[in-house]
PDB file of C-alpha atoms and ligand atoms in Angstrom:
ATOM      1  CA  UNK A  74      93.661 244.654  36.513  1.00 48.00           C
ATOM      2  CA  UNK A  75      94.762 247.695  38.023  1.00 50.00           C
ATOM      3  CA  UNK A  76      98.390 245.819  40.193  1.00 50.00           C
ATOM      4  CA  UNK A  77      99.338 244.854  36.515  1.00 53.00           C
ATOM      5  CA  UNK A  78      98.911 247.664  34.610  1.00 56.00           C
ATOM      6  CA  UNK A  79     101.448 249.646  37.495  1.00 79.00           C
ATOM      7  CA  UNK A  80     103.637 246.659  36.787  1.00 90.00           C
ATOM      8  CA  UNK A  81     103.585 247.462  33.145  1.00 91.00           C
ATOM      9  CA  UNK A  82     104.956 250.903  33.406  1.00 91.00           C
ATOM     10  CA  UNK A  83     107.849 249.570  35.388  1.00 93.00           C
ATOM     11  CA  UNK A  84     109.150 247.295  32.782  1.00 95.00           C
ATOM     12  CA  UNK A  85     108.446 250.214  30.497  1.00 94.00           C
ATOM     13  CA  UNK A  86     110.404 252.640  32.660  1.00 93.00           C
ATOM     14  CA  UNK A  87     114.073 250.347  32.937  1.00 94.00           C
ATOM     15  CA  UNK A  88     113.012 249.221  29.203  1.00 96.00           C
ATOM     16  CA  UNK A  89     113.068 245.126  30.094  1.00 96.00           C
ATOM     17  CA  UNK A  90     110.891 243.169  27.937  1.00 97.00           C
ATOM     18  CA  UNK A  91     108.186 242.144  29.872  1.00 95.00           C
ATOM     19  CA  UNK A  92     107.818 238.448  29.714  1.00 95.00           C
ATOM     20  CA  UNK A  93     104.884 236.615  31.649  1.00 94.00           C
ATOM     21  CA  UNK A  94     107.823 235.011  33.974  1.00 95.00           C
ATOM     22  CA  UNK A  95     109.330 238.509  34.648  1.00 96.00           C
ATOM     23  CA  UNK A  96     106.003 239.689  35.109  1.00 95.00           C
ATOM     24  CA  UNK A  97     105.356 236.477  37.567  1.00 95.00           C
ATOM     25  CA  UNK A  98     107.842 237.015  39.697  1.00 96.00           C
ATOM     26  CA  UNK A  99     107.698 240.940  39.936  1.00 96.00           C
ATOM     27  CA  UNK A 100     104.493 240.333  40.330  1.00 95.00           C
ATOM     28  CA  UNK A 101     104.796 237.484  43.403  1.00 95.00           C
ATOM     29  CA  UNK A 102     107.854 240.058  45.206  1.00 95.00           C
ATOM     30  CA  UNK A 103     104.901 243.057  45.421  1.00 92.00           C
ATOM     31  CA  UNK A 104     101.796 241.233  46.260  1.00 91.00           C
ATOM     32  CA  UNK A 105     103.835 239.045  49.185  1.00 88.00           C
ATOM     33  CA  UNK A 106     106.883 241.460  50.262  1.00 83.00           C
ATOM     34  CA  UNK A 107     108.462 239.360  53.117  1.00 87.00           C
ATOM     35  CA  UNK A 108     111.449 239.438  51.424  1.00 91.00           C
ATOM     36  CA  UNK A 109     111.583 235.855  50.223  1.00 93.00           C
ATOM     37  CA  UNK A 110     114.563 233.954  49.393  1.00 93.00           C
ATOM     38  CA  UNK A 111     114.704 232.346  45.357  1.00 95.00           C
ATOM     39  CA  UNK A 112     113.861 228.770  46.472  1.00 95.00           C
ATOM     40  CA  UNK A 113     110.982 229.889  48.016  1.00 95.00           C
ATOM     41  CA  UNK A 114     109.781 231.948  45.103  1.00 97.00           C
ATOM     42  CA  UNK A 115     110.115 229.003  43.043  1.00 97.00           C
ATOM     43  CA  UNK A 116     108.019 226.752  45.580  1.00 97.00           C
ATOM     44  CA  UNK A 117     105.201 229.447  45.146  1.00 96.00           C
ATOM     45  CA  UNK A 118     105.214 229.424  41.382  1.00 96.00           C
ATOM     46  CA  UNK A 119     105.746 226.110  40.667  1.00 96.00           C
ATOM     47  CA  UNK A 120     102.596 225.338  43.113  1.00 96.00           C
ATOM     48  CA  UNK A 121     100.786 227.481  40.788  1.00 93.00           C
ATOM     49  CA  UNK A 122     102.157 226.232  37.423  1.00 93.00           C
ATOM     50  CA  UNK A 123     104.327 223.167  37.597  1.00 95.00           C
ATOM     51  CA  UNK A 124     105.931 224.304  34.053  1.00 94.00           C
ATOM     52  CA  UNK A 125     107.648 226.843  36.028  1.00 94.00           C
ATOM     53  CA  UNK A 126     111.153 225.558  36.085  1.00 96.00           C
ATOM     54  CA  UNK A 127     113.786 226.867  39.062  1.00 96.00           C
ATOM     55  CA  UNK A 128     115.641 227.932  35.948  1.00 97.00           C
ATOM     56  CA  UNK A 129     113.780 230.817  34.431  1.00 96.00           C
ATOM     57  CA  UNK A 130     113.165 231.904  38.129  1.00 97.00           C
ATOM     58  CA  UNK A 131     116.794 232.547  38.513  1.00 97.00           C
ATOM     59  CA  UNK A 132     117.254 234.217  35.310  1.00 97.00           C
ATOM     60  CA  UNK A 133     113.993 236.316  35.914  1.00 97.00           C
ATOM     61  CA  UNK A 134     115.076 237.197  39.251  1.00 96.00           C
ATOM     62  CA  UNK A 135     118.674 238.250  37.808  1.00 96.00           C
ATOM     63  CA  UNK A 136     117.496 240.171  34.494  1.00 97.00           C
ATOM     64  CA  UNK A 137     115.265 242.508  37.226  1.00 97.00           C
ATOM     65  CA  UNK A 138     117.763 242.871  39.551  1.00 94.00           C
ATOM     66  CA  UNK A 139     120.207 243.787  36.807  1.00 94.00           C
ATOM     67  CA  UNK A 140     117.841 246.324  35.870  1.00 94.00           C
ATOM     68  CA  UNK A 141     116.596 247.523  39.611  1.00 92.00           C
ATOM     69  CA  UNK A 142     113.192 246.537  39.772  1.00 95.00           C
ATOM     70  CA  UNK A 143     114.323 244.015  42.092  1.00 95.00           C
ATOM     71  CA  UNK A 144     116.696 244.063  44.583  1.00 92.00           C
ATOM     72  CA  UNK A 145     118.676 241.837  47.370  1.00 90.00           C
ATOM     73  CA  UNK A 146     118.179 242.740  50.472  1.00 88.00           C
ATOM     74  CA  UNK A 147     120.953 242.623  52.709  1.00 75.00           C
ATOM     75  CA  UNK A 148     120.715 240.468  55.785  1.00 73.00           C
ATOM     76  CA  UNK A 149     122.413 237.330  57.430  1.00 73.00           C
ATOM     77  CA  UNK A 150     121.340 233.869  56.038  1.00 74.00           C
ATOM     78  CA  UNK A 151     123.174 231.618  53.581  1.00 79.00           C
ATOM     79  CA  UNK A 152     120.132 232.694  50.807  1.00 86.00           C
ATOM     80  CA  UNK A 153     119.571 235.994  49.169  1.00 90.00           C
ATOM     81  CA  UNK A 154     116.269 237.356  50.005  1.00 92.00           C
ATOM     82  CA  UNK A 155     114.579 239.647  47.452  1.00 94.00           C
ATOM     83  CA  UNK A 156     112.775 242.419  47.459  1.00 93.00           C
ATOM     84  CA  UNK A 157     110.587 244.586  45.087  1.00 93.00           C
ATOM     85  CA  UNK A 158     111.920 247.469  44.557  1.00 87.00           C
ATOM     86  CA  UNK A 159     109.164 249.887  43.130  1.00 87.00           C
ATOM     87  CA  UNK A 160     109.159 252.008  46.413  1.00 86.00           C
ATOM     88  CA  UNK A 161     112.342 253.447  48.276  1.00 88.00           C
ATOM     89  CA  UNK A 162     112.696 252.080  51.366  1.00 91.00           C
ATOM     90  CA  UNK A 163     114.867 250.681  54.343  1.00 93.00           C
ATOM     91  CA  UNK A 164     114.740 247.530  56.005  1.00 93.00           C
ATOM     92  CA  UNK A 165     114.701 246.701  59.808  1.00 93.00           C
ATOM     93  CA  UNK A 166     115.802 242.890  61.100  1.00 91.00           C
ATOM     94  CA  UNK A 167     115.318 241.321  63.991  1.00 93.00           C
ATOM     95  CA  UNK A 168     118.071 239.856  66.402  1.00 92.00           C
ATOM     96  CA  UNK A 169     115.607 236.568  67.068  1.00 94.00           C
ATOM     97  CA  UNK A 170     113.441 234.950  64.495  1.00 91.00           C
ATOM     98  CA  UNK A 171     115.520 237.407  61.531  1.00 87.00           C
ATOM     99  CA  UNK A 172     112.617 238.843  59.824  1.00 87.00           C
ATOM    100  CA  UNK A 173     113.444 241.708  57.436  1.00 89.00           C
ATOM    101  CA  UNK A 174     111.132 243.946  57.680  1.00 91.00           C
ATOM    102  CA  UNK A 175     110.507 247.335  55.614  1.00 92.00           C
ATOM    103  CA  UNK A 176     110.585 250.678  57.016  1.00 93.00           C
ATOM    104  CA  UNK A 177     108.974 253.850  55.516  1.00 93.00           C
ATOM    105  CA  UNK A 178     111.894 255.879  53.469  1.00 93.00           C
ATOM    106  CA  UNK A 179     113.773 258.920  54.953  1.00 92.00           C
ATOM    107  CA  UNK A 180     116.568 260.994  53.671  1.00 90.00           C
ATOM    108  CA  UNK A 181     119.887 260.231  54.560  1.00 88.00           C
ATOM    109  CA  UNK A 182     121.686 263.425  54.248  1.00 88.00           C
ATOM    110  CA  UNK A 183     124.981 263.236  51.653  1.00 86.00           C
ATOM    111  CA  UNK A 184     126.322 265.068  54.484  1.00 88.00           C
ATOM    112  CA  UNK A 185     126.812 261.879  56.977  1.00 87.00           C
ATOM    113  CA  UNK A 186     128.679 259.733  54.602  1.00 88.00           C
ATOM    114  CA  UNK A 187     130.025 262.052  51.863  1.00 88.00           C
ATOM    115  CA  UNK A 188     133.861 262.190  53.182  1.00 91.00           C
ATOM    116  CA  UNK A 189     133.616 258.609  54.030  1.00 92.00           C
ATOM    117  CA  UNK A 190     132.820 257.732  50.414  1.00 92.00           C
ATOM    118  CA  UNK A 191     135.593 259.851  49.119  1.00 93.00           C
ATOM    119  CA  UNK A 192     136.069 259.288  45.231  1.00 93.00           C
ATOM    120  CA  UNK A 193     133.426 256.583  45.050  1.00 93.00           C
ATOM    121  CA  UNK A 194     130.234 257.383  43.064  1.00 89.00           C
ATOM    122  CA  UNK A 195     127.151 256.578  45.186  1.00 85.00           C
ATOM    123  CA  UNK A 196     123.926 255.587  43.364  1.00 78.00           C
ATOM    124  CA  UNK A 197     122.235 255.423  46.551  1.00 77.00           C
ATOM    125  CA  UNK A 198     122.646 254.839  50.019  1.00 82.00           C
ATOM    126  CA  UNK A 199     119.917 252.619  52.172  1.00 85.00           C
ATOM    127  CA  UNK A 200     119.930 251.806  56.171  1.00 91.00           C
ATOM    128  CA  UNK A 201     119.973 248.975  58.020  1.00 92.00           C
ATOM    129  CA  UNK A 202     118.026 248.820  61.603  1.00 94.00           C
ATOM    130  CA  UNK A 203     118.426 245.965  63.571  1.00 95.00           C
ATOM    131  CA  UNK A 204     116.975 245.367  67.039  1.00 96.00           C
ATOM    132  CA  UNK A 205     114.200 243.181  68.363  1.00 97.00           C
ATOM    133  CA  UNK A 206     110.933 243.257  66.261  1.00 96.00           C
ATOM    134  CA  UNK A 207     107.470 243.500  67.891  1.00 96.00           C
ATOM    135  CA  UNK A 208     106.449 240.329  68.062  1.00 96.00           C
ATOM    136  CA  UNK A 209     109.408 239.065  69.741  1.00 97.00           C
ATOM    137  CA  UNK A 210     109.810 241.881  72.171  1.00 94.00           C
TER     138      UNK A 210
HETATM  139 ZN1  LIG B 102     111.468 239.065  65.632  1.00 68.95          ZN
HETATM  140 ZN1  LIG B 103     112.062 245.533  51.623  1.00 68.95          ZN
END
């Protein structure tokens, strides 16, 4: 399968063990990216495999985020919605129903935030758009 092969070289590239949970819910963040929160990413694997256990998605969700392949998205909401994060890119959300939707990557030049960071080190630097998506316009 070609998805899980890609998936492979991930693990391979931040050196995580890949472990068929790990691999489960990298796998679940790519194929449905609506940014979902860990409850519901839970639901959808325990549907599948009721020896899933809310547990190991947790600690799955926490070892890839420790080592980037996933990442929380930042948005309102009590929950922590995650994201894939095999592909740079920024994230739009809407003012009504809250959806966080991705946008297609563009440079933000160091220029525009450089003397504003001052000493810091910045790893990267992502934008936020909010406004009123299409379907509630
Ligand atoms: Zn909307
Ligand atoms: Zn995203």
């Amino acid at each position: 399968m070609r998805g899980a092969i890609q998936l492979d070289e991930h693990f391979d590239r931040v050196g995580l063990r890949k472990t068929p949970q790990r691999l489960d819910v990298l796998e679940h963040l790519v194929r449905r990216p609506i940014h979902a929160t860990a409850d519901e990413i839970f639901a959808a694997l325990n549907r599948r495999d009721p020896r899933v256990s809310r547990a190991t998605v947790y600690n799955c969700l926490r070892d890839l985020a420790r080592t980037g392949l996933v990442r929380e998205v930042p948005g309102e909401g009590k929950a922590a919605r995650y994201d894939a994060n095999l592909h740079r890119h920024h994230h739009f959300i809407c003012d009504v129903c809250g959806n966080v939707e991705d946008i297609e990557w563009f440079d933000v030049p160091a220029s525009s935030w450089q003397t504003a960071a001052g000493k810091r080190r910045i790893r990267e630097s992502e934008v936020v758009l909010r406004g009123v998506c299409s379907r509630c316009a």
